[in-house]
Short mmCIF file of C-alpha atoms in Angstrom, two decimals:
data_model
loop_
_atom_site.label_atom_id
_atom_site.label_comp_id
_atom_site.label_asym_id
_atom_site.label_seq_id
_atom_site.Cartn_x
_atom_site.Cartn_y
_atom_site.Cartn_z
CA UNK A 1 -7.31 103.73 -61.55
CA UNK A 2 -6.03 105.36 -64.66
CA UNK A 3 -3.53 103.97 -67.13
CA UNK A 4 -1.12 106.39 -66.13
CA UNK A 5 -1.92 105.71 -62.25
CA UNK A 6 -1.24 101.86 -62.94
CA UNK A 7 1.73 102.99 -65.06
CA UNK A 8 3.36 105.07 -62.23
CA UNK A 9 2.72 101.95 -59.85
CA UNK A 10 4.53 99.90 -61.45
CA UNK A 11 7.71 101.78 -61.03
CA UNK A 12 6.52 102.48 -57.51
CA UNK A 13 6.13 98.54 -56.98
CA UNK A 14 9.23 97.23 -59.34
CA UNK A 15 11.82 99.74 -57.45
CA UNK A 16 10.19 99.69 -54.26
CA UNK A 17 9.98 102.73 -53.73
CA UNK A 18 8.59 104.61 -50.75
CA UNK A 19 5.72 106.82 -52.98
CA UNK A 20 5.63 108.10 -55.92
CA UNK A 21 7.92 111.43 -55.42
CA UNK A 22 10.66 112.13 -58.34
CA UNK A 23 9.06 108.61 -60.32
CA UNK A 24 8.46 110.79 -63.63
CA UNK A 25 12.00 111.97 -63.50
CA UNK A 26 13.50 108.48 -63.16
CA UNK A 27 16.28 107.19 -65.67
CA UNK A 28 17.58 103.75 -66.17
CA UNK A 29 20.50 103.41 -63.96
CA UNK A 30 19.32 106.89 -62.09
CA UNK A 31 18.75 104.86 -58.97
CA UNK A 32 20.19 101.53 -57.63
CA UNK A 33 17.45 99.64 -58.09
CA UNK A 34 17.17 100.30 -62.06
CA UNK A 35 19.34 98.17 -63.10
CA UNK A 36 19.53 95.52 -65.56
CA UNK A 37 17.60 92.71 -63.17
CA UNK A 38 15.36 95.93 -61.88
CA UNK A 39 14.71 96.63 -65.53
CA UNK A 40 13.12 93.41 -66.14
CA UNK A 41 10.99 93.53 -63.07
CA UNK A 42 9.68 96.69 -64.45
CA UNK A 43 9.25 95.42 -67.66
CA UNK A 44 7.62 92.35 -66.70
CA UNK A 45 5.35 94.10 -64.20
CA UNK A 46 3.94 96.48 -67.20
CA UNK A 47 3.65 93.63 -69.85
CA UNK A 48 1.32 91.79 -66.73
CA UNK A 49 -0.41 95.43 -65.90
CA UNK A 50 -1.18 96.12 -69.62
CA UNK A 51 -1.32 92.76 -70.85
CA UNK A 52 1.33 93.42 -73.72
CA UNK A 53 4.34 91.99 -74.46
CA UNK A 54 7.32 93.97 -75.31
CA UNK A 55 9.48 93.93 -78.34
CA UNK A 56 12.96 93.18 -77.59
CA UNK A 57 14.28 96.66 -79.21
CA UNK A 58 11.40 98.25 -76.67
CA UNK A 59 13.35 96.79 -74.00
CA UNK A 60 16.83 98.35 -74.69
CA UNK A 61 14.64 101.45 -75.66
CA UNK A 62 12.92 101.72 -72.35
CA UNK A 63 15.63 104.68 -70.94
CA UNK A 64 13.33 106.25 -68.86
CA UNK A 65 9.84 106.82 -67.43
CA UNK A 66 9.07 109.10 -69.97
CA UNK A 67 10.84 107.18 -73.14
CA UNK A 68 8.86 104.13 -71.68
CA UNK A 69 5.39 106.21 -71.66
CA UNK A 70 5.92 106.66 -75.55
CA UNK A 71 6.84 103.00 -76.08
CA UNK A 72 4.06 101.80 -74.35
CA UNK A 73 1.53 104.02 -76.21
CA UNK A 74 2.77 102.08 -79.39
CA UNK A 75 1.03 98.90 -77.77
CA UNK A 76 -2.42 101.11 -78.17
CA UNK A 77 -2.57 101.72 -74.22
CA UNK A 78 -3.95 104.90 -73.66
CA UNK A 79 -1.14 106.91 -71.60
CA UNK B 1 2.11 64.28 -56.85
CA UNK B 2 5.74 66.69 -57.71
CA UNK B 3 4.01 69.39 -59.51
CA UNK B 4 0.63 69.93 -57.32
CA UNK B 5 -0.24 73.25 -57.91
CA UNK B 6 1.82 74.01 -60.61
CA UNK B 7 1.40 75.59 -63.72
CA UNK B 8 4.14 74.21 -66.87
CA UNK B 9 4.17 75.42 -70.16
CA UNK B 10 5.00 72.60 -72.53
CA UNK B 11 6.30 72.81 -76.26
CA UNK B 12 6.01 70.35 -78.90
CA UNK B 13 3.11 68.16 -76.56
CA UNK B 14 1.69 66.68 -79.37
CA UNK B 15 4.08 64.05 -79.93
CA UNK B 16 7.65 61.90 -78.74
CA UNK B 17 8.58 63.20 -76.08
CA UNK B 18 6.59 66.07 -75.53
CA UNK B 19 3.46 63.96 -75.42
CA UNK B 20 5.34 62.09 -72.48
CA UNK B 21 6.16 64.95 -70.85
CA UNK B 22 2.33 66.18 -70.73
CA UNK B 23 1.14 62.97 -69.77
CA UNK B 24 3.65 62.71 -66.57
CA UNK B 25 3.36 66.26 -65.75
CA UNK B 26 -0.62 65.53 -65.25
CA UNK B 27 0.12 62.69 -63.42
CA UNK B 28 1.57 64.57 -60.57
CA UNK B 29 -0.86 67.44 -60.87
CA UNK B 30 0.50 70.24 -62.86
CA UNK B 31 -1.91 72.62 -64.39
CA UNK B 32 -0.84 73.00 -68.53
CA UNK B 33 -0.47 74.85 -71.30
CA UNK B 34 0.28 72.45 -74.50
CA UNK B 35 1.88 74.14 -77.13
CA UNK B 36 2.01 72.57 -80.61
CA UNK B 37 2.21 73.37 -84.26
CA UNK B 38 -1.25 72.68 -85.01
CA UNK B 39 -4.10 70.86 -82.77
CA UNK B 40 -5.82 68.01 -84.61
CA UNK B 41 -8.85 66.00 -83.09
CA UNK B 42 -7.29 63.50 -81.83
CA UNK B 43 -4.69 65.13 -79.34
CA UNK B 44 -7.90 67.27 -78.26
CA UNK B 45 -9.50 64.32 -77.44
CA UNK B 46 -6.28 62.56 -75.51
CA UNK B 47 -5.64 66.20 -73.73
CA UNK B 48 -9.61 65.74 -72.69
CA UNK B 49 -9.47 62.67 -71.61
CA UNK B 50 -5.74 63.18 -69.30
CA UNK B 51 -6.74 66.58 -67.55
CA UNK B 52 -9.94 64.48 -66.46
CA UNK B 53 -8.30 61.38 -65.31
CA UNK B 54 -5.44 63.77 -63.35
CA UNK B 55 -8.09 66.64 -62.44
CA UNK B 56 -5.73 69.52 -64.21
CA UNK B 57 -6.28 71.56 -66.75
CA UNK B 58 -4.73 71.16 -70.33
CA UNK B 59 -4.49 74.63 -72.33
CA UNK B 60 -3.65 73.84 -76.10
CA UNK B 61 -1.90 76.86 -77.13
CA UNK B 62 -1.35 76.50 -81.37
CA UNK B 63 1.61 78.38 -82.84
CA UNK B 64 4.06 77.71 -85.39
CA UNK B 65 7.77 78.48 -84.39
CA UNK B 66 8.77 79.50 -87.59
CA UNK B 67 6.68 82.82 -87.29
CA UNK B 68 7.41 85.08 -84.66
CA UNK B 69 4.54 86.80 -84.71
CA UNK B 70 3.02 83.83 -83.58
CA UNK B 71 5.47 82.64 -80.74
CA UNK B 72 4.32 86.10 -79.25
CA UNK B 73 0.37 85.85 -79.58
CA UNK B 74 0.98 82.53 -78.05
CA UNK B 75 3.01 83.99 -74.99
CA UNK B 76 0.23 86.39 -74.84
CA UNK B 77 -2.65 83.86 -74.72
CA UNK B 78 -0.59 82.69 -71.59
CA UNK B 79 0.10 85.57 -69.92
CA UNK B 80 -4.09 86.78 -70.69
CA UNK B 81 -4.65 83.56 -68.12
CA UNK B 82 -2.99 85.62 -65.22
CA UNK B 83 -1.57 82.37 -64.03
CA UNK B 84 1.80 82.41 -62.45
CA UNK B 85 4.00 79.70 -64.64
CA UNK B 86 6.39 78.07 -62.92
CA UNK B 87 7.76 75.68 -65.38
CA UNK B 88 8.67 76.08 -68.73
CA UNK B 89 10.05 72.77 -71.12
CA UNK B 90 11.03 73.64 -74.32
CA UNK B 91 10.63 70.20 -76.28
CA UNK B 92 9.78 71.30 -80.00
CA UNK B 93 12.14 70.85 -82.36
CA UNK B 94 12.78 69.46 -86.14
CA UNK B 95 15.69 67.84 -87.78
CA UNK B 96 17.18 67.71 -90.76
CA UNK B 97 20.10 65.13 -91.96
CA UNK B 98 23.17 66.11 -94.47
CA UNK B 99 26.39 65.19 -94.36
CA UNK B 100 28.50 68.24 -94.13
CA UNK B 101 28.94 69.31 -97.53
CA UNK B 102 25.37 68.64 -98.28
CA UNK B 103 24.12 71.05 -96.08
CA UNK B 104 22.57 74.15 -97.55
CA UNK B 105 22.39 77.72 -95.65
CA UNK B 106 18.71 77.70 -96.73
CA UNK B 107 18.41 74.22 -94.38
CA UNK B 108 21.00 75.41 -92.04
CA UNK B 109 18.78 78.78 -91.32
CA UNK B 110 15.35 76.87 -91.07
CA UNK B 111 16.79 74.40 -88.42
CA UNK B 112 18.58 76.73 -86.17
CA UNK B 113 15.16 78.99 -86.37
CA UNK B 114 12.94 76.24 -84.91
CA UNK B 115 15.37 75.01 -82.73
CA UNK B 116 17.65 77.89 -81.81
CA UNK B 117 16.14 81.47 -82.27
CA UNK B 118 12.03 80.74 -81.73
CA UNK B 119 13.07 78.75 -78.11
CA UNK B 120 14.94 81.89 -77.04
CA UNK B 121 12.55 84.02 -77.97
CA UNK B 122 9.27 82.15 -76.48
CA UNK B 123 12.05 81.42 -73.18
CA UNK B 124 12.26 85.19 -72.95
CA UNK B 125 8.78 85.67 -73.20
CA UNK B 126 7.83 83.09 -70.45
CA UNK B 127 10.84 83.97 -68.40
CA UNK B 128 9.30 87.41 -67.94
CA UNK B 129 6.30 86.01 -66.55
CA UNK B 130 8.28 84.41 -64.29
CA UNK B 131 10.21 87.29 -62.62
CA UNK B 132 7.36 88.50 -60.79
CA UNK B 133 7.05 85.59 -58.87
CA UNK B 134 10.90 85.60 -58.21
CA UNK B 135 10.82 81.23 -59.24
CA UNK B 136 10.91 79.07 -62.08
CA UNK B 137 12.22 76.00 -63.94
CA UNK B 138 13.23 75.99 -67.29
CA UNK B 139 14.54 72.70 -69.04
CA UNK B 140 15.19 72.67 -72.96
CA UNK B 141 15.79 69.64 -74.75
CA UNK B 142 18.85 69.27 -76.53
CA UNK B 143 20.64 66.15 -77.52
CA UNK B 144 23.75 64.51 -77.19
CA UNK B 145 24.54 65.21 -80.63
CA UNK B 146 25.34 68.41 -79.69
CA UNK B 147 27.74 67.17 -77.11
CA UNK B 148 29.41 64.61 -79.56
CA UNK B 149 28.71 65.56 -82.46
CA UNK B 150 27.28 62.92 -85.49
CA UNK B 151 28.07 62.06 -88.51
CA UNK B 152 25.21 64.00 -91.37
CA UNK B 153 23.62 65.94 -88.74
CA UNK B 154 25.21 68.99 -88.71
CA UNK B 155 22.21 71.23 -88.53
CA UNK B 156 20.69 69.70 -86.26
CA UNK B 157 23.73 68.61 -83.69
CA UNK B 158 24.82 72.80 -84.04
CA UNK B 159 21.40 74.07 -83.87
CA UNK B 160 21.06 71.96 -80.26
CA UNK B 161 24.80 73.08 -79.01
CA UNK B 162 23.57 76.41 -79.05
CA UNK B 163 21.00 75.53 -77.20
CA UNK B 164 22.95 74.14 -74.27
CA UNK B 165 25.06 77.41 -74.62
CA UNK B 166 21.91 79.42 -73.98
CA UNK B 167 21.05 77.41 -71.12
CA UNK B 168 24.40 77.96 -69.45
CA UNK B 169 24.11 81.75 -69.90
CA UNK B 170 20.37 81.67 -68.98
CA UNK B 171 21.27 79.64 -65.99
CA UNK B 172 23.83 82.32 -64.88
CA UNK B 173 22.04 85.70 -65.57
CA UNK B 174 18.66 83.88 -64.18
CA UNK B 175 19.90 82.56 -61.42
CA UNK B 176 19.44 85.93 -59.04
CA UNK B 177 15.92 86.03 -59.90
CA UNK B 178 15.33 82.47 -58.61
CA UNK B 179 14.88 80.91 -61.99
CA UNK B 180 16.52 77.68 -62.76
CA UNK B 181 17.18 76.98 -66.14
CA UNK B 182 19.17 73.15 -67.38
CA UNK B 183 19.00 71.15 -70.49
CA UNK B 184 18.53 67.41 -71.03
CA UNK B 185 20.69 65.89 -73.56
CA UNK B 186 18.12 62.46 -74.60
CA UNK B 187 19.80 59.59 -77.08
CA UNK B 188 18.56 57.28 -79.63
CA UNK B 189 14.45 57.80 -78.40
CA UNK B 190 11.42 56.17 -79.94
CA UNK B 191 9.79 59.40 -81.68
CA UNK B 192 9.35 60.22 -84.90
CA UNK B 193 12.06 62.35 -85.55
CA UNK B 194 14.22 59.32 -84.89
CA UNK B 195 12.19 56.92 -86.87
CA UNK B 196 12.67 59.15 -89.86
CA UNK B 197 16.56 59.25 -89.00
CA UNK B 198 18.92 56.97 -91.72
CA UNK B 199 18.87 53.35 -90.29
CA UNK B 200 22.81 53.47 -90.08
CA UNK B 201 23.00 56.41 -88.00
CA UNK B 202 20.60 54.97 -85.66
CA UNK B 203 22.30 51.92 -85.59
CA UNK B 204 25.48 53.08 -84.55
CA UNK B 205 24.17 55.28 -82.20
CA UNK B 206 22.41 52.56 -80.24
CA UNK B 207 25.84 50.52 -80.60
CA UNK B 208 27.56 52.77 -78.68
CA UNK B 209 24.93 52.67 -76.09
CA UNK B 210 25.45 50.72 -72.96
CA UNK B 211 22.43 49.75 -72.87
CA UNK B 212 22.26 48.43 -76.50
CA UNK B 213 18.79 49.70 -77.15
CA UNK B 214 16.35 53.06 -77.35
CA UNK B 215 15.19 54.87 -75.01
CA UNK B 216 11.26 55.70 -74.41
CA UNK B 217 10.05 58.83 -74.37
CA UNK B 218 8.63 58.55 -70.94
CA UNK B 219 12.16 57.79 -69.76
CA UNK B 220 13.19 61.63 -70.90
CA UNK B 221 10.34 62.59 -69.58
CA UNK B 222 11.16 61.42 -65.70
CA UNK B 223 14.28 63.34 -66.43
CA UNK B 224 12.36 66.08 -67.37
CA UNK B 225 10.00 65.88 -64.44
CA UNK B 226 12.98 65.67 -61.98
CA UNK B 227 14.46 68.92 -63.46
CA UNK B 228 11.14 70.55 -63.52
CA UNK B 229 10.19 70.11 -60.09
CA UNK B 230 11.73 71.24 -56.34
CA UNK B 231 14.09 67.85 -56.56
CA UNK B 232 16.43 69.18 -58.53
CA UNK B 233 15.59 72.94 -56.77
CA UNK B 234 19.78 73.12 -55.80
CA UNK B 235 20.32 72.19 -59.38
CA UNK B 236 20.98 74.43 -62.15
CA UNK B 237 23.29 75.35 -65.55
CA UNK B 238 23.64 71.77 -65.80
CA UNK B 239 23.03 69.14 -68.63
CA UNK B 240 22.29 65.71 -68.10
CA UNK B 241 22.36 62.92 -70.64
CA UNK B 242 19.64 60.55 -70.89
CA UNK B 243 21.05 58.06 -73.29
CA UNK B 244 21.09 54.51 -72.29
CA UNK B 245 25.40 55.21 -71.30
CA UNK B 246 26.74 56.45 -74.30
CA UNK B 247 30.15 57.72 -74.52
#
């Protein structure tokens, strides 16, 4: 599995979502389940995936799956 | 055998009450990680010899809470062992004794850093380890200075109210995500810290005790184990004194 096939699975797994449909376009808050307490999920489940651990200003950063993709690059994962 | 199965992070294991903590925690067959400032021979004997009297393991994780940097390389080492943690007891902690006026910001900053700002930060670490299993305990040691305050420890009696603070907000926000998270507010205890505390401070502490004596550390400690483990598991945002009836 890629990094960007783990990356995508994580948002797939955190939201519970049915597949992966419309996961690239997803925005904090964009569905119910991205919410503050989903946020962490998601957050924890990368930091576990990637074996990183977030700065706090990453964290409030983390807007969307795309924002997130460049903030995780700056832990040196390959995305 | 509470914790069978378990996996607790520990701060501040090397000595007082931390070191109590460890030793009770193996006892009833949690697997550890032992975090201290620095590991010397010694403790990496004792930790030896405990996880193979109690069949755990004992982790020593090294970090030094005034460097943040650090805090998070030791989180990482923990979350590297793909363990899920289940417990997390925030123990370490330093004081420093000034009567009000005497107290400089310099002092005031260092004190609230180890005992305020490098606990939330290492708490928010472990915490988010802990959401993916959906459970947790957390229990941060605090003191009842912080609930009565104390003549010449300012610092450290402010630096530990915040503490119990966090915990109450912790409690609430963590609370949906099936994490418990309480503080322990320990006395006049045989450590180090205490031994190094003026003798008339002491003194009147113990006075005021019913008990008319200090505590042990492995008396915090079975607090600490109760709070830690699924006896307390309808019990959380609370603080509970463990000072021989003081006040």
């Amino acid at each position: 599995m890629t990094n960007i096939e783990k990356y995508t699975e994580c948002f797939v797994n955190a939201f519970e979502l049915q597949d992966e449909a419309g996961v690239q376009s997803l925005e904090y808050q964009s569905i119910e389940q991205w919410d503050s307490a989903g946020h962490m999920v998601l957050i924890a489940m990368l930091e576990d995936c990637f074996e990183i651990m977030l700065e706090t200003d990453d964290i409030i950063d983390f807007s969307s799956f795309e924002k997130g993709r460049e903030i995780i690059k700056k832990y040196e994962v390959d995305l | 055998m509470l914790l069978r199965g378990k996996t607790a992070v520990i701060t501040g294991s090397l000595q007082g009450i931390g070191k109590a903590a460890l030793e009770i925690f193996a006892r009833n067959g949690a697997d550890i990680f032992a975090c201290c400032q620095r590991e010397d021979e010694q403790f990496a004997e004792y930790i030896s010899d405990l996880s193979g009297n109690c069949g755990v393991s004992i982790t020593p994780v090294c970090f030094d809470l005034l460097d943040e940097d650090a805090v998070r390389e030791g989180a990482k080492f923990i979350q590297k062992s793909k363990r899920s943690i289940d417990i997390l007891i925030n123990i370490a902690g330093a004081n420093f004794d000034a009567l009000f006026h005497m107290v400089t910001m310099e002092q005031l900053k260092r004190t609230f850093a180890i005992n305020f700002f490098s606990q939330i930060l290492f708490t928010q670490y472990i915490t988010r380890l802990m959401l993916k299993q959906g459970s947790g305990s957390v229990v941060n040691i605090s003191s009842i200075t912080a609930l009565d305050g104390n003549p010449g420890q300012l610092s450290y009696a402010s630096s530990k109210a915040a503490l119990i603070a966090a915990t109450k907000t912790m409690s609430e926000e963590l609370a949906p995500k099936g994490i418990r998270v309480n503080a322990l507010a320990p006395g006049v205890i045989k450590t180090a810290m205490t031994d190094a505390m003026p003798e008339d401070i002491r003194s009147r502490m113990i006075a005021r005790s019913e008990l008319k004596r200090v505590g042990l550390p492995d008396e915090v400690a079975g607090a600490i184990l109760y709070l830690a483990s699924d006896l307390s598991k309808y019990v959380t945002g609370q603080v509970i004194r463990v000072d021989g009836g003081i006040g």
